[in-house]
Coordinates of C-alpha atoms and ligand atoms in Angstrom, one line a residue:
X189 CA -14.5 9.9 -13.5
X190 CA -14.1 11.8 -10.2
X191 CA -13.1 8.6 -8.6
X192 CA -10.4 8.2 -11.2
X193 CA -9.1 11.7 -10.7
X194 CA -9.2 12.0 -6.9
X195 CA -6.4 9.5 -6.2
X196 CA -4.2 11.2 -8.7
X197 CA -4.5 14.4 -6.8
X198 CA -3.2 12.5 -3.8
X199 CA -0.1 11.2 -5.5
X200 CA 0.8 14.0 -8.0
X201 CA 4.4 14.9 -7.1
X202 CA 4.8 18.2 -5.4
X203 CA 7.7 18.8 -3.0
X204 CA 9.8 16.5 -0.9
X205 CA 11.7 18.0 2.0
X206 CA 10.4 21.4 1.0
X207 CA 12.0 21.2 -2.5
X208 CA 10.1 20.8 -5.7
X209 CA 10.6 17.4 -7.2
X210 CA 11.8 17.2 -10.8
X211 CA 9.0 15.5 -12.6
X212 CA 7.4 15.3 -15.9
X213 CA 4.1 17.0 -15.7
X214 CA 1.3 14.5 -15.3
X215 CA -0.4 16.0 -18.4
X216 CA 2.6 14.6 -20.3
X217 CA 2.0 11.2 -18.7
X218 CA -1.7 11.2 -19.4
X219 CA -1.0 11.8 -23.1
X220 CA 1.1 8.7 -23.0
X221 CA 3.7 10.5 -25.1
X222 CA 6.9 9.6 -23.3
X223 CA 8.8 7.7 -25.9
X224 CA 9.6 4.1 -25.0
X225 CA 7.7 4.0 -21.6
X226 CA 4.6 2.4 -20.4
X227 CA 1.7 4.3 -18.9
X228 CA -0.7 2.7 -16.3
X229 CA -4.0 4.6 -15.9
X230 CA -5.5 5.0 -12.5
X231 CA -8.4 2.8 -13.7
X232 CA -6.0 0.0 -14.6
X233 CA -4.1 0.3 -11.3
X234 CA -7.3 0.0 -9.3
X235 CA -8.6 -2.9 -11.3
X236 CA -5.4 -4.8 -11.0
X237 CA -5.1 -4.1 -7.3
X238 CA -8.6 -5.3 -6.7
X239 CA -8.0 -8.5 -8.7
X240 CA -4.5 -9.4 -7.4
X241 CA -4.0 -7.5 -4.1
X242 CA -5.4 -8.5 -0.7
X243 CA -9.1 -9.0 -0.9
X244 CA -9.9 -7.9 2.7
X245 CA -11.6 -4.5 3.4
X246 CA -9.4 -1.7 4.7
X247 CA -11.2 -1.9 8.0
X248 CA -10.7 -5.7 8.3
X249 CA -7.1 -5.4 7.3
X250 CA -6.4 -2.7 9.9
X251 CA -8.2 -4.7 12.7
X252 CA -6.4 -7.9 11.9
X253 CA -3.0 -6.2 11.7
X254 CA -3.6 -4.4 15.0
X255 CA -4.7 -7.6 16.8
X256 CA -1.7 -9.5 15.4
X257 CA 0.7 -6.7 16.3
X258 CA -0.6 -6.5 19.9
X259 CA -0.3 -10.3 20.2
X260 CA 3.2 -10.2 18.9
X261 CA 4.3 -7.4 21.1
X262 CA 2.7 -8.5 24.4
X263 CA 2.5 -12.2 24.2
X264 CA 5.3 -13.2 21.9
X265 CA 7.5 -10.2 22.9
X266 CA 8.3 -9.4 19.3
X267 CA 8.7 -5.7 18.4
X268 CA 9.4 -5.2 14.7
X269 CA 9.0 -1.4 14.8
X270 CA 12.6 -0.4 15.0
X271 CA 15.1 1.4 12.9
X272 CA 17.9 -0.7 14.3
X273 CA 18.3 -3.0 11.4
X274 CA 19.7 -6.0 13.3
X275 CA 16.8 -5.8 15.7
X276 CA 14.3 -5.6 12.9
X277 CA 15.8 -8.6 11.1
X278 CA 15.7 -10.6 14.5
X279 CA 12.1 -9.6 15.0
X280 CA 11.1 -10.9 11.6
X281 CA 13.1 -14.1 12.2
X282 CA 11.1 -14.7 15.4
X283 CA 7.7 -14.6 13.5
X284 CA 6.0 -17.4 11.7
X285 CA 5.2 -16.8 8.0
X286 CA 1.5 -16.6 8.9
X287 CA 2.1 -13.9 11.5
X288 CA 4.2 -11.9 9.1
X289 CA 1.5 -12.2 6.4
X290 CA -1.0 -10.7 8.9
X291 CA 1.1 -7.7 9.8
X292 CA 2.3 -7.1 6.2
X293 CA -1.2 -7.1 4.7
X294 CA -1.6 -3.3 4.7
X295 CA 1.8 -3.1 3.1
X296 CA 0.8 -5.6 0.4
X297 CA -2.4 -3.6 -0.2
X298 CA -0.3 -0.3 -0.6
X299 CA 2.2 -1.9 -2.9
X300 CA -0.4 -2.6 -5.6
X301 CA -1.0 1.2 -5.7
X302 CA 2.3 3.0 -5.0
X303 CA 4.5 0.9 -7.3
X304 CA 2.5 1.3 -10.5
X305 CA 1.9 5.0 -9.8
X306 CA 5.6 5.5 -9.5
X307 CA 6.3 3.4 -12.6
X308 CA 3.6 4.9 -14.8
X309 CA 5.2 6.7 -17.7
X310 CA 8.7 5.8 -16.4
X311 CA 8.7 2.0 -16.9
X312 CA 10.5 1.1 -20.1
X313 CA 8.4 -0.7 -22.6
X314 CA 11.2 -3.2 -23.2
X315 CA 12.3 -6.0 -20.8
X316 CA 14.1 -4.8 -17.7
X317 CA 16.2 -6.2 -14.9
X318 CA 14.8 -5.3 -11.5
X319 CA 15.8 -6.0 -7.9
X320 CA 13.2 -6.0 -5.1
X321 CA 15.0 -5.2 -1.8
X322 CA 13.7 -6.7 1.4
X323 CA 11.1 -8.6 -0.5
X324 CA 9.6 -10.5 2.4
X325 CA 7.4 -13.3 1.2
X326 CA 7.3 -11.8 -2.3
X327 CA 4.3 -9.5 -2.1
X328 CA 6.1 -6.5 -3.5
X329 CA 7.9 -8.8 -6.0
X330 CA 4.5 -9.9 -7.4
X331 CA 3.6 -6.2 -8.2
X332 CA 6.9 -5.7 -10.0
X333 CA 6.4 -9.0 -11.9
X334 CA 2.9 -7.9 -12.9
X335 CA 3.9 -4.4 -14.3
X336 CA 7.3 -5.2 -15.8
X337 CA 7.2 -5.9 -19.5
X338 CA 7.3 -9.6 -20.6
X339 CA 10.8 -11.0 -20.7
X340 CA 11.9 -8.9 -17.7
X341 CA 14.0 -10.5 -14.9
X342 CA 13.2 -9.8 -11.3
X343 CA 15.4 -10.7 -8.3
X344 CA 14.0 -10.5 -4.8
X345 CA 16.6 -10.1 -1.9
X346 CA 15.5 -10.8 1.6
X347 CA 17.3 -11.5 4.9
X348 CA 14.9 -14.1 6.2
X349 CA 15.4 -17.6 4.7
X350 CA 11.9 -18.8 5.6
X351 CA 10.3 -15.8 3.9
X352 CA 12.5 -16.5 0.8
X353 CA 11.4 -20.1 0.7
X354 CA 7.8 -19.0 0.9
X355 CA 8.3 -16.4 -1.8
X356 CA 9.8 -19.0 -4.1
X357 CA 6.6 -21.1 -3.8
X358 CA 4.4 -18.4 -5.3
X359 CA 3.5 -18.1 -9.0
X360 CA 4.4 -14.7 -10.6
X361 CA 2.7 -13.5 -13.7
X362 CA 2.8 -10.4 -15.9
X363 CA -0.2 -8.2 -16.2
X364 CA -1.5 -10.3 -19.1
X365 CA -1.0 -13.6 -17.3
X366 CA 2.3 -14.7 -18.8
X367 CA 4.8 -16.4 -16.4
X368 CA 7.3 -13.9 -15.1
X369 CA 11.0 -14.7 -14.5
X370 CA 11.5 -14.2 -10.8
X371 CA 14.3 -15.5 -8.6
X372 CA 15.2 -14.9 -5.0
X373 CA 18.2 -14.8 -2.7
X374 CA 18.5 -14.8 1.1
X375 CA 21.0 -12.0 2.1
X376 CA 21.1 -8.7 3.8
X377 CA 20.7 -5.8 1.4
X378 CA 23.4 -4.1 3.4
X379 CA 25.9 -6.4 1.8
X380 CA 26.7 -6.1 -1.9
X381 CA 23.9 -7.3 -4.1
X382 CA 24.2 -10.8 -5.5
X383 CA 22.0 -12.8 -7.8
X384 CA 20.2 -16.1 -7.0
X385 CA 23.4 -18.1 -7.8
X386 CA 25.5 -15.9 -5.5
X387 CA 27.4 -14.0 -8.2
X388 CA 27.9 -10.3 -7.6
X389 CA 25.5 -8.2 -9.6
X390 CA 27.5 -6.4 -12.3
X391 CA 27.9 -2.6 -12.1
X392 CA 25.4 -0.5 -14.2
X393 CA 23.3 -3.6 -15.1
X394 CA 20.0 -3.0 -13.3
X395 CA 17.1 -0.8 -14.6
X396 CA 15.0 -0.7 -11.5
X397 CA 15.4 -1.1 -7.7
X398 CA 12.3 -1.3 -5.5
X399 CA 11.9 -1.3 -1.7
X400 CA 8.5 -1.3 0.2
X401 CA 8.1 -1.3 3.9
X402 CA 11.8 -1.5 4.6
X403 CA 14.0 1.6 4.2
X404 CA 11.5 3.9 5.9
X405 CA 10.9 1.4 8.6
X406 CA 14.1 -0.4 9.4
X407 CA 17.1 1.6 8.3
X408 CA 19.2 4.2 10.0
X409 CA 21.1 6.9 8.1
X410 CA 24.3 4.8 8.1
X411 CA 22.5 1.8 6.6
X412 CA 20.9 4.1 4.0
X413 CA 24.4 5.4 3.0
X414 CA 25.6 1.8 2.3
X415 CA 22.4 1.1 0.4
X416 CA 22.7 4.3 -1.7
X417 CA 26.3 3.4 -2.6
X418 CA 25.2 -0.1 -3.7
X419 CA 22.2 1.2 -5.6
X420 CA 24.4 3.7 -7.4
X421 CA 26.8 0.9 -8.3
X422 CA 24.3 -1.5 -9.8
X423 CA 21.9 0.8 -11.5
X424 CA 22.3 1.8 -15.1
X425 CA 22.6 5.6 -15.7
X426 CA 19.0 6.9 -15.6
X427 CA 17.9 3.8 -13.7
X428 CA 15.2 4.2 -11.1
X429 CA 15.1 3.4 -7.4
X430 CA 11.6 3.3 -5.8
X431 CA 12.2 3.6 -2.0
X432 CA 9.8 3.8 0.8
X433 CA 10.1 6.6 3.3
X434 CA 8.6 6.4 6.8
X435 CA 8.7 7.3 10.5
X436 CA 10.7 4.6 12.4
X437 CA 13.5 4.5 9.8
X438 CA 14.2 7.2 7.2
X439 CA 11.8 10.0 6.3
X440 CA 11.7 11.5 2.8
X441 CA 14.0 14.4 3.7
X442 CA 16.7 12.1 5.1
X443 CA 16.4 9.8 2.1
X444 CA 16.6 12.7 -0.3
X445 CA 19.8 14.0 1.4
X446 CA 21.6 10.7 1.4
X447 CA 20.7 9.6 -2.1
X448 CA 21.3 13.1 -3.6
X449 CA 25.0 12.8 -2.5
X450 CA 25.2 9.6 -4.5
X451 CA 24.0 11.1 -7.7
X452 CA 20.2 10.5 -7.4
X453 CA 17.4 13.0 -8.1
X454 CA 13.9 12.6 -6.8
X455 CA 11.6 12.5 -9.9
X456 CA 8.4 11.5 -8.2
X457 CA 6.5 10.2 -5.2
X458 CA 3.5 8.0 -4.8
X459 CA 1.1 7.2 -1.9
X460 CA -1.4 4.4 -1.7
X461 CA -4.4 6.6 -0.7
X462 CA -4.9 10.2 0.5
X463 CA -4.5 9.1 4.2
X464 CA -1.1 7.5 3.5
X465 CA 1.7 9.8 4.8
X466 CA 4.5 7.4 3.9
X467 CA 5.3 8.1 0.3
X468 CA 7.4 5.8 -1.8
X469 CA 9.9 8.1 -3.5
X470 CA 11.0 7.6 -7.1
X471 CA 14.7 8.5 -7.4
X472 CA 16.6 8.5 -10.7
X473 CA 20.3 7.8 -11.0
X474 CA 22.0 10.6 -12.9
X475 CA 23.3 9.8 -16.4
X476 CA 27.1 9.6 -16.3
Ligands
SAM683 C1 7.5 -4.9 6.1 S1 8.4 -6.2 5.4 C2 8.2 -5.7 3.6 C3 8.2 -6.9 2.7 C4 7.9 -6.6 1.2 N1 8.8 -5.6 0.7 C5 6.5 -6.2 1.0 O1 6.3 -5.0 0.7 O2 5.6 -7.0 1.2 C6 10.1 -5.8 5.6 C7 11.1 -6.9 5.2 O3 12.4 -6.3 5.2 C8 13.3 -7.4 5.5 N2 14.6 -6.8 5.9 C9 14.8 -5.9 6.9 N3 16.1 -5.6 6.9 C10 16.7 -6.3 5.9 C11 18.1 -6.4 5.4 N4 19.1 -5.7 5.9 N5 18.3 -7.2 4.3 C12 17.3 -7.9 3.7 N6 16.0 -7.9 4.2 C13 15.7 -7.1 5.2 C14 12.6 -8.1 6.7 O4 13.1 -9.4 6.9 C15 11.1 -8.1 6.1 O5 10.8 -9.2 5.4

């Protein structure tokens, strides 16, 4: 019981950039009374994360990531920790898929916790259209596929073609094991969003946008402005954007400022564990 409550304390929305976030009280969420939305209990989130997320211990994961990052930096001369987006994309391009999987494992572990915490009591119970920005090899996409209602359509956008090829090879299923409809496209998310066939995504047609380990790591304010404009274009009124904040790229205050000017309001935030200081923000596009 305590184990169930403790993590909630860590991710209950409070303030972002010193301002209270506009959220439904969690008691509301616990009652499961939001009409038309799905609620994921902390117990479910932990169980699903244990079954579908990385199996390694936190210690093992951190050690492996540290060793791999040191190797990349000093032997292969690849430094992916940069908020200059071109440099970040070039660094990922220089890695093998196996190297990327090693350095991304902590992110993959966190995704199985932050995404459902942000979606709980906000995810519509009916099929949705979702876009996973900077989806890498599909590890964040797998979480969206798992938690989205059956019949949903998920599109992963990723700059690196090899990562996209790898993501396409994976099998994506819903929480109850049904096949999920997931497609991918290789493109920069700083360009207008297109679907797997290359058609421009229609305005006001998307319910959910997600980004993990990207905006907070590899985007400067000017990039985030472009992203905010495109997110505002494609999202339906009241649609949600779950966006990671960080240190190298944009922190929560900067994201808040940029997205607020494009009609978004922060309605929640989620962290993977109490030690995680890089919250994934949940922003809602205002109804027109
Ligand atoms: C840390 S990884 C996160 C991958 C995935 N979201 C996850 O959580 O597993 C960051 C990814 O962002 C991608 N990326 C960075 N800038 C991008 C851009 N402008 N357009 C598309 N992808 C980008 C990189 O290629 C890399 O795969």
